[in-house]
C-alpha positions as a Markdown table, in Angstrom:
| # | Residue | x | y | z |
|---|---|---|---|---|
| 1 | Met | 19.9 | 15.6 | -21.4 |
| 2 | Ser | 17.5 | 15.9 | -24.4 |
| 3 | Ser | 13.9 | 16.8 | -23.8 |
| 4 | Glu | 12.9 | 13.3 | -25.1 |
| 5 | Arg | 15.3 | 11.6 | -22.7 |
| 6 | Phe | 14.1 | 13.8 | -19.8 |
| 7 | Ala | 10.5 | 12.9 | -20.5 |
| 8 | Thr | 11.4 | 9.2 | -20.6 |
| 9 | Val | 13.2 | 9.4 | -17.2 |
| 10 | Leu | 10.5 | 11.4 | -15.6 |
| 11 | Arg | 7.8 | 8.9 | -16.7 |
| 12 | Ala | 10.0 | 6.1 | -15.3 |
| 13 | His | 10.1 | 7.9 | -11.9 |
| 14 | Val | 6.4 | 8.5 | -12.0 |
| 15 | Glu | 5.7 | 4.8 | -12.7 |
| 16 | Thr | 8.0 | 3.9 | -9.8 |
| 17 | Trp | 6.0 | 6.2 | -7.5 |
| 18 | Arg | 2.8 | 4.2 | -8.2 |
| 19 | Pro | 0.8 | 7.5 | -7.9 |
| 20 | Tyr | -2.5 | 5.7 | -7.7 |
| 21 | Thr | -1.4 | 4.3 | -4.3 |
| 22 | Leu | 0.3 | 7.4 | -2.8 |
| 23 | Ala | -2.7 | 9.0 | -1.3 |
| 24 | Phe | -3.2 | 6.0 | 1.0 |
| 25 | Pro | -0.1 | 6.3 | 3.4 |
| 26 | Gly | -0.7 | 10.1 | 3.7 |
| 27 | Leu | -4.4 | 9.4 | 4.6 |
| 28 | Val | -3.4 | 6.8 | 7.1 |
| 29 | Gly | -1.0 | 9.3 | 8.8 |
| 30 | Leu | -3.8 | 11.9 | 8.7 |
| 31 | Gly | -6.2 | 9.5 | 10.3 |
| 32 | Gly | -3.8 | 8.9 | 13.2 |
| 33 | Ala | -3.4 | 12.7 | 13.7 |
| 34 | Val | -7.0 | 13.7 | 13.7 |
| 35 | Ile | -8.4 | 11.1 | 16.1 |
| 36 | Gly | -6.8 | 13.2 | 18.7 |
| 37 | Glu | -5.9 | 16.9 | 19.0 |
| 38 | Pro | -3.1 | 17.7 | 16.6 |
| 39 | Arg | -0.1 | 19.2 | 18.4 |
| 40 | His | 2.5 | 19.5 | 15.6 |
| 41 | Gly | 0.2 | 20.1 | 12.6 |
| 42 | Val | -1.1 | 17.4 | 10.2 |
| 43 | Ala | 1.5 | 18.2 | 7.5 |
| 44 | Thr | 4.1 | 15.9 | 9.2 |
| 45 | Ala | 1.5 | 13.2 | 9.7 |
| 46 | Val | 0.8 | 13.2 | 6.0 |
| 47 | Ser | 4.2 | 13.9 | 4.5 |
| 48 | Gly | 6.2 | 11.6 | 6.7 |
| 49 | Pro | 4.5 | 8.3 | 5.6 |
| 50 | Leu | 4.3 | 9.6 | 2.0 |
| 51 | Leu | 8.1 | 10.0 | 1.8 |
| 52 | Ala | 8.6 | 6.6 | 3.4 |
| 53 | Trp | 6.3 | 5.0 | 0.9 |
| 54 | Leu | 8.1 | 6.6 | -2.0 |
| 55 | Gly | 11.4 | 5.4 | -0.6 |
| 56 | Ala | 10.0 | 1.9 | -0.2 |
| 57 | His | 8.9 | 1.9 | -3.8 |
| 58 | Tyr | 12.3 | 2.9 | -5.1 |
| 59 | Leu | 14.1 | 0.4 | -2.8 |
| 60 | Gly | 11.7 | -2.4 | -3.6 |
| 61 | Asp | 12.2 | -1.9 | -7.4 |
| 62 | Tyr | 16.0 | -1.7 | -6.9 |
| 63 | Leu | 16.1 | -5.0 | -4.9 |
| 64 | Asp | 13.6 | -6.7 | -7.3 |
| 65 | Arg | 15.3 | -5.6 | -10.5 |
| 66 | His | 16.6 | -9.1 | -11.4 |
| 67 | Leu | 13.2 | -10.6 | -10.8 |
| 68 | Asp | 11.5 | -7.9 | -12.8 |
| 69 | Ala | 14.0 | -8.4 | -15.6 |
| 70 | Leu | 12.5 | -11.9 | -15.9 |
| 71 | Ala | 8.9 | -11.3 | -15.1 |
| 72 | Lys | 8.2 | -7.6 | -15.9 |
| 73 | Pro | 10.8 | -6.4 | -18.3 |
| 74 | Gln | 8.7 | -3.3 | -19.2 |
| 75 | Arg | 9.2 | -1.8 | -15.7 |
| 76 | Pro | 11.5 | 1.2 | -15.4 |
| 77 | Ile | 14.7 | -0.4 | -14.2 |
| 78 | Pro | 14.8 | -3.6 | -16.4 |
| 79 | Ser | 13.7 | -1.6 | -19.4 |
| 80 | Gly | 16.7 | 0.7 | -19.0 |
| 81 | Arg | 14.6 | 3.9 | -18.5 |
| 82 | Leu | 15.7 | 4.2 | -14.8 |
| 83 | Ala | 19.3 | 3.4 | -13.8 |
| 84 | Pro | 19.5 | 1.1 | -10.7 |
| 85 | Arg | 21.8 | 3.6 | -9.0 |
| 86 | Ala | 19.3 | 6.4 | -9.6 |
| 87 | Ala | 16.6 | 4.3 | -7.9 |
| 88 | Leu | 18.8 | 3.6 | -4.9 |
| 89 | Val | 19.8 | 7.2 | -4.6 |
| 90 | Ser | 16.2 | 8.2 | -4.8 |
| 91 | Ala | 15.3 | 5.7 | -2.1 |
| 92 | Val | 18.0 | 7.1 | 0.2 |
| 93 | Ala | 16.9 | 10.7 | -0.5 |
| 94 | Cys | 13.2 | 9.9 | 0.3 |
| 95 | Phe | 14.2 | 8.3 | 3.7 |
| 96 | Val | 16.5 | 11.2 | 4.5 |
| 97 | Gly | 13.6 | 13.5 | 3.8 |
| 98 | Phe | 11.4 | 11.3 | 6.0 |
| 99 | Trp | 13.8 | 11.5 | 8.9 |
| 100 | Leu | 14.3 | 15.2 | 8.5 |
| 101 | Val | 10.6 | 15.9 | 8.6 |
| 102 | Ser | 10.2 | 13.6 | 11.6 |
| 103 | Leu | 13.1 | 14.9 | 13.7 |
| 104 | Leu | 12.4 | 18.6 | 12.9 |
| 105 | Thr | 8.8 | 18.1 | 14.1 |
| 106 | Ala | 9.2 | 16.2 | 17.3 |
| 107 | Leu | 12.0 | 13.9 | 18.6 |
| 108 | Pro | 9.5 | 11.2 | 19.8 |
| 109 | Leu | 8.6 | 10.6 | 16.1 |
| 110 | Ala | 12.0 | 9.0 | 15.8 |
| 111 | Trp | 10.6 | 5.8 | 17.3 |
| 112 | Pro | 7.9 | 5.1 | 14.7 |
| 113 | Ala | 10.2 | 6.5 | 12.0 |
| 114 | Ala | 12.8 | 3.9 | 13.0 |
| 115 | Gly | 10.1 | 1.2 | 12.9 |
| 116 | Ile | 8.9 | 2.1 | 9.5 |
| 117 | Thr | 12.4 | 2.4 | 8.1 |
| 118 | Leu | 13.5 | -1.0 | 9.5 |
| 119 | Gly | 10.2 | -2.6 | 8.4 |
| 120 | Val | 10.7 | -1.4 | 4.8 |
| 121 | Val | 14.2 | -2.8 | 4.7 |
| 122 | Leu | 13.2 | -6.1 | 6.2 |
| 123 | Tyr | 10.2 | -6.5 | 4.0 |
| 124 | Ser | 11.9 | -5.5 | 0.7 |
| 125 | Gly | 15.2 | -7.3 | 1.5 |
| 126 | Ala | 14.1 | -10.4 | 3.3 |
| 127 | Phe | 10.4 | -11.1 | 4.2 |
| 128 | Lys | 8.7 | -10.4 | 0.8 |
| 129 | Ala | 9.9 | -13.7 | -0.6 |
| 130 | Arg | 9.1 | -15.7 | 2.6 |
| 131 | Gly | 5.5 | -16.7 | 2.5 |
| 132 | Leu | 2.8 | -15.3 | 4.8 |
| 133 | Ala | 5.5 | -13.6 | 7.0 |
| 134 | Gly | 6.1 | -11.1 | 4.2 |
| 135 | Asn | 2.4 | -10.1 | 4.0 |
| 136 | Leu | 2.2 | -9.7 | 7.8 |
| 137 | Val | 5.3 | -7.6 | 7.9 |
| 138 | Arg | 4.0 | -5.5 | 5.1 |
| 139 | Gly | 0.8 | -4.9 | 7.1 |
| 140 | Leu | 2.9 | -3.7 | 10.1 |
| 141 | Leu | 4.2 | -0.8 | 8.0 |
| 142 | Thr | 0.7 | 0.6 | 7.6 |
| 143 | Ala | 0.0 | 0.1 | 11.3 |
| 144 | Met | 3.2 | 2.0 | 12.1 |
| 145 | Ala | 2.2 | 4.8 | 9.7 |
| 146 | Phe | -1.0 | 5.2 | 11.7 |
| 147 | Val | 0.9 | 5.2 | 15.0 |
| 148 | Tyr | 3.3 | 7.8 | 13.5 |
| 149 | Gly | 0.3 | 10.0 | 12.8 |
| 150 | Thr | -1.1 | 9.6 | 16.4 |
| 151 | Met | 2.2 | 10.8 | 17.8 |
| 152 | Thr | 1.7 | 14.2 | 16.1 |
| 153 | Ser | -1.4 | 14.7 | 18.3 |
| 154 | Ala | -2.7 | 14.1 | 21.8 |
| 155 | Gly | -5.9 | 12.9 | 23.4 |
| 156 | Ala | -6.6 | 9.7 | 21.5 |
| 157 | Thr | -7.4 | 6.8 | 23.8 |
| 158 | Thr | -4.9 | 3.9 | 23.9 |
| 159 | Trp | -7.6 | 1.3 | 23.1 |
| 160 | Gln | -8.7 | 3.3 | 20.1 |
| 161 | Ile | -5.1 | 3.5 | 18.8 |
| 162 | Ile | -4.6 | -0.3 | 19.3 |
| 163 | Phe | -7.8 | -1.2 | 17.5 |
| 164 | Phe | -7.2 | 1.1 | 14.6 |
| 165 | Ala | -3.6 | -0.1 | 14.3 |
| 166 | Ala | -4.8 | -3.7 | 14.3 |
| 167 | Met | -7.3 | -2.8 | 11.6 |
| 168 | Phe | -4.6 | -1.3 | 9.3 |
| 169 | Trp | -2.3 | -4.2 | 10.0 |
| 170 | Ala | -4.7 | -6.9 | 9.1 |
| 171 | His | -6.3 | -4.9 | 6.2 |
| 172 | Asp | -3.0 | -4.1 | 4.5 |
| 173 | Ala | -1.7 | -7.7 | 5.0 |
| 174 | Ala | -4.9 | -8.9 | 3.3 |
| 175 | Thr | -4.6 | -6.6 | 0.4 |
| 176 | Asn | -0.9 | -7.3 | 0.0 |
| 177 | Leu | -1.7 | -11.0 | -0.1 |
| 178 | Ile | -4.2 | -10.4 | -2.9 |
| 179 | Gly | -1.7 | -8.3 | -4.7 |
| 180 | Ala | 0.8 | -11.2 | -4.6 |
| 181 | Leu | -1.7 | -13.3 | -6.6 |
| 182 | Arg | -0.9 | -11.4 | -9.8 |
| 183 | Asp | 2.8 | -12.3 | -9.6 |
| 184 | Val | 2.7 | -16.1 | -9.0 |
| 185 | Asp | 4.3 | -17.2 | -12.2 |
| 186 | Gly | 7.0 | -14.6 | -12.1 |
| 187 | Asp | 7.7 | -15.1 | -8.4 |
| 188 | Arg | 7.9 | -18.9 | -8.8 |
| 189 | Ala | 10.3 | -18.5 | -11.8 |
| 190 | Gly | 12.4 | -16.0 | -9.9 |
| 191 | Gly | 12.6 | -18.1 | -6.7 |
| 192 | Tyr | 10.3 | -15.9 | -4.6 |
| 193 | Asp | 8.6 | -18.3 | -2.1 |
| 194 | Thr | 5.4 | -16.2 | -1.5 |
| 195 | Phe | 2.3 | -17.7 | 0.1 |
| 196 | Pro | 0.4 | -17.9 | -3.2 |
| 197 | Val | 3.4 | -19.7 | -4.7 |
| 198 | Arg | 3.5 | -22.1 | -1.8 |
| 199 | Arg | -0.2 | -22.8 | -1.3 |
| 200 | Gly | -2.0 | -21.6 | -4.4 |
| 201 | Ala | -4.7 | -19.0 | -5.1 |
| 202 | Ser | -7.6 | -20.6 | -3.1 |
| 203 | Ala | -5.6 | -20.9 | 0.1 |
| 204 | Ala | -4.3 | -17.3 | -0.3 |
| 205 | Leu | -7.9 | -16.1 | -0.8 |
| 206 | Gln | -9.0 | -17.9 | 2.4 |
| 207 | Val | -6.3 | -16.3 | 4.5 |
| 208 | Ala | -6.9 | -12.9 | 2.9 |
| 209 | Ala | -10.6 | -13.2 | 3.7 |
| 210 | Cys | -9.9 | -14.0 | 7.3 |
| 211 | Leu | -7.5 | -11.1 | 7.7 |
| 212 | Tyr | -10.0 | -8.8 | 6.0 |
| 213 | Gly | -12.8 | -10.0 | 8.4 |
| 214 | Phe | -10.5 | -9.3 | 11.4 |
| 215 | Ala | -9.8 | -5.8 | 10.0 |
| 216 | Ile | -13.6 | -5.1 | 9.8 |
| 217 | Ile | -14.1 | -6.4 | 13.3 |
| 218 | Ala | -11.3 | -4.2 | 14.6 |
| 219 | Ala | -12.8 | -1.2 | 12.7 |
| 220 | Ile | -16.1 | -1.8 | 14.5 |
| 221 | Ala | -14.4 | -2.2 | 17.9 |
| 222 | Ala | -12.4 | 1.0 | 17.4 |
| 223 | Ala | -15.7 | 3.0 | 17.1 |
| 224 | Ile | -17.3 | 1.6 | 20.3 |
| 225 | Gly | -18.0 | 4.5 | 22.6 |
| 226 | Thr | -17.7 | 7.1 | 19.9 |
| 227 | Arg | -20.7 | 9.5 | 19.8 |
| 228 | Glu | -19.8 | 12.2 | 17.2 |
| 229 | Gly | -19.5 | 11.2 | 13.5 |
| 230 | Leu | -20.6 | 7.7 | 14.0 |
| 231 | Ser | -23.1 | 7.7 | 11.2 |
| 232 | Thr | -20.5 | 8.9 | 8.6 |
| 233 | Tyr | -18.1 | 6.4 | 10.0 |
| 234 | Ala | -20.6 | 3.5 | 9.7 |
| 235 | Leu | -21.5 | 4.6 | 6.1 |
| 236 | Leu | -17.9 | 4.6 | 4.9 |
| 237 | Val | -17.0 | 1.3 | 6.6 |
| 238 | Gly | -20.1 | -0.3 | 5.2 |
| 239 | Ala | -19.3 | 1.0 | 1.7 |
| 240 | Ala | -15.7 | -0.2 | 2.0 |
| 241 | Cys | -16.9 | -3.6 | 3.2 |
| 242 | Cys | -19.1 | -3.9 | 0.1 |
| 243 | Leu | -16.2 | -3.2 | -2.1 |
| 244 | Gly | -13.9 | -5.5 | -0.1 |
| 245 | Val | -16.3 | -8.4 | -0.5 |
| 246 | His | -16.6 | -7.7 | -4.2 |
| 247 | Ala | -12.8 | -7.7 | -4.6 |
| 248 | Leu | -12.6 | -11.1 | -2.8 |
| 249 | Asp | -15.4 | -12.5 | -4.9 |
| 250 | Ile | -13.5 | -11.6 | -8.1 |
| 251 | Ile | -10.8 | -14.1 | -7.0 |
| 252 | Arg | -13.3 | -16.6 | -5.6 |
| 253 | Phe | -15.3 | -17.0 | -8.8 |
| 254 | Ala | -12.3 | -16.7 | -11.2 |
| 255 | Pro | -11.0 | -19.8 | -13.1 |
| 256 | Arg | -8.0 | -21.7 | -11.9 |
| 257 | Pro | -5.1 | -21.2 | -12.5 |
| 258 | Leu | -5.9 | -17.6 | -11.7 |
| 259 | Pro | -5.2 | -15.2 | -14.5 |
| 260 | Ala | -2.9 | -12.3 | -13.6 |
| 261 | Pro | -5.3 | -9.6 | -15.0 |
| 262 | Thr | -8.1 | -11.0 | -12.8 |
| 263 | Ala | -5.9 | -10.8 | -9.7 |
| 264 | Leu | -4.9 | -7.3 | -10.7 |
| 265 | Arg | -8.6 | -6.2 | -11.1 |
| 266 | Ser | -9.3 | -7.5 | -7.6 |
| 267 | His | -6.4 | -5.5 | -6.1 |
| 268 | Glu | -7.5 | -2.4 | -8.1 |
| 269 | Val | -10.8 | -2.6 | -6.2 |
| 270 | Phe | -8.9 | -2.8 | -2.9 |
| 271 | Val | -6.9 | 0.3 | -3.8 |
| 272 | Ile | -10.2 | 2.3 | -3.8 |
| 273 | Glu | -11.7 | 0.3 | -0.9 |
| 274 | Arg | -8.8 | 1.1 | 1.4 |
| 275 | Ile | -9.2 | 4.8 | 0.7 |
| 276 | Leu | -12.8 | 4.6 | 2.0 |
| 277 | Ile | -12.0 | 2.7 | 5.1 |
| 278 | Thr | -9.2 | 5.2 | 5.9 |
| 279 | Ala | -11.5 | 8.1 | 5.2 |
| 280 | Ala | -13.9 | 6.5 | 7.8 |
| 281 | Thr | -11.1 | 7.0 | 10.4 |
| 282 | Ile | -10.5 | 10.5 | 9.3 |
| 283 | Ser | -14.3 | 11.3 | 9.5 |
| 284 | Leu | -14.2 | 10.8 | 13.3 |
| 285 | Gly | -11.9 | 13.8 | 13.6 |
| 286 | Leu | -12.7 | 16.0 | 10.7 |
| 287 | Gly | -16.4 | 15.4 | 10.2 |
| 288 | Pro | -18.4 | 14.4 | 7.1 |
| 289 | Trp | -18.0 | 17.5 | 4.9 |
| 290 | Ile | -14.2 | 17.9 | 5.1 |
| 291 | Thr | -13.8 | 14.1 | 4.7 |
| 292 | Ala | -16.0 | 14.2 | 1.6 |
| 293 | Ala | -14.0 | 17.1 | 0.2 |
| 294 | Leu | -10.8 | 15.0 | 0.6 |
| 295 | Leu | -12.3 | 11.7 | -0.4 |
| 296 | Thr | -14.0 | 12.6 | -3.6 |
| 297 | Pro | -11.1 | 13.9 | -5.7 |
| 298 | Ile | -8.7 | 11.3 | -4.2 |
| 299 | Val | -11.0 | 8.4 | -5.3 |
| 300 | Ile | -11.5 | 9.9 | -8.7 |
| 301 | Val | -7.8 | 10.5 | -9.3 |
| 302 | Ser | -6.7 | 7.1 | -8.0 |
| 303 | Phe | -9.3 | 5.4 | -10.2 |
| 304 | Leu | -8.2 | 7.3 | -13.3 |
| 305 | Leu | -4.5 | 6.8 | -12.6 |
| 306 | Gln | -4.9 | 3.1 | -12.2 |
| 307 | Lys | -6.7 | 2.9 | -15.6 |
| 308 | Leu | -4.0 | 5.0 | -17.2 |
| 309 | Leu | -0.8 | 3.6 | -15.7 |
| 310 | Arg | -1.2 | 0.4 | -13.7 |
| 311 | Arg | -1.9 | -2.4 | -16.2 |
| 312 | His | 1.3 | -1.6 | -18.2 |
| 313 | His | 3.3 | -1.5 | -15.0 |
| 314 | Glu | 2.0 | -4.7 | -13.5 |
| 315 | Ile | 1.3 | -7.1 | -16.4 |
| 316 | Ser | 4.2 | -8.4 | -18.5 |
| 317 | Pro | 3.9 | -8.2 | -22.3 |
| 318 | Pro | 2.9 | -11.5 | -24.1 |
| 319 | Asp | 6.4 | -12.0 | -25.4 |
| 320 | Ser | 8.0 | -11.8 | -21.9 |
| 321 | Ser | 10.6 | -14.4 | -21.1 |
| 322 | Ile | 8.3 | -15.5 | -18.2 |
| 323 | Ser | 6.1 | -17.3 | -20.7 |
| 324 | Ala | 8.9 | -19.8 | -21.3 |
| 325 | Ala | 10.2 | -19.9 | -17.7 |
| 326 | Ala | 6.9 | -20.4 | -15.9 |
| 327 | Pro | 5.7 | -24.0 | -15.6 |
């Protein structure tokens, strides 16, 4: 393989990873681990969900390759820069790594690992194209990543685990629904019956806002009875809430039909917002200074990587065939 071809394939893999999103699943697992007393080390809590998410990205792009050929031909697989078989093999390799990390750490981790694996397959292969059910299933994956993290530790109260899991479920379902708004024309042309395709942008915004509000209520309920680190937690949840409202307002005040770049901008804000709300969870276990040391570079790098990579990956070029196929 020539150096030029190697660079092309490497960039295709990096684009498939969505590196601006990869900190999030690791942070969710870390949040689950540190709200208790870690027993097996936090490395598994971070690396397990991260490997699962990488596998999910590869599998999702493999299963969506025909849709992407129509709506987003610039993406790695339809553009020919990444072979479909290579994407599928990479997905399997990531999930094998996920299971090895889990089973070599502690056998009970097999239960949330099985839930995450099954959820990824069901979401990517079936529910993604089936209205609101797809968004709700997608939210469950993040909730299970948090539960996965809690099983590497001991001492967290059941009610706190339940409230945080509910927060991550509703929050990720809301952000996934907002993310679907940028793909309405392509999904409709490709036969994907997502909630925005069925009901439109305004209805999707209302549901996303309700889910987001539920997530914030669950975040508040999860902190009830907490004494240490509450001020940092409240500060980060408040900051996240401000960003979340701003992201929703981007959609609320946008023209209809909703332009894809506007929907993408809203989701870009949520990518940063969800790092803050996850960092709030981490702050309860690690305190403000360690949390700040983690949060600052992750936010900066995620912001810069979105600006560098995301628009090309998500928005089809003007001459895409979707222009003719979409109504």
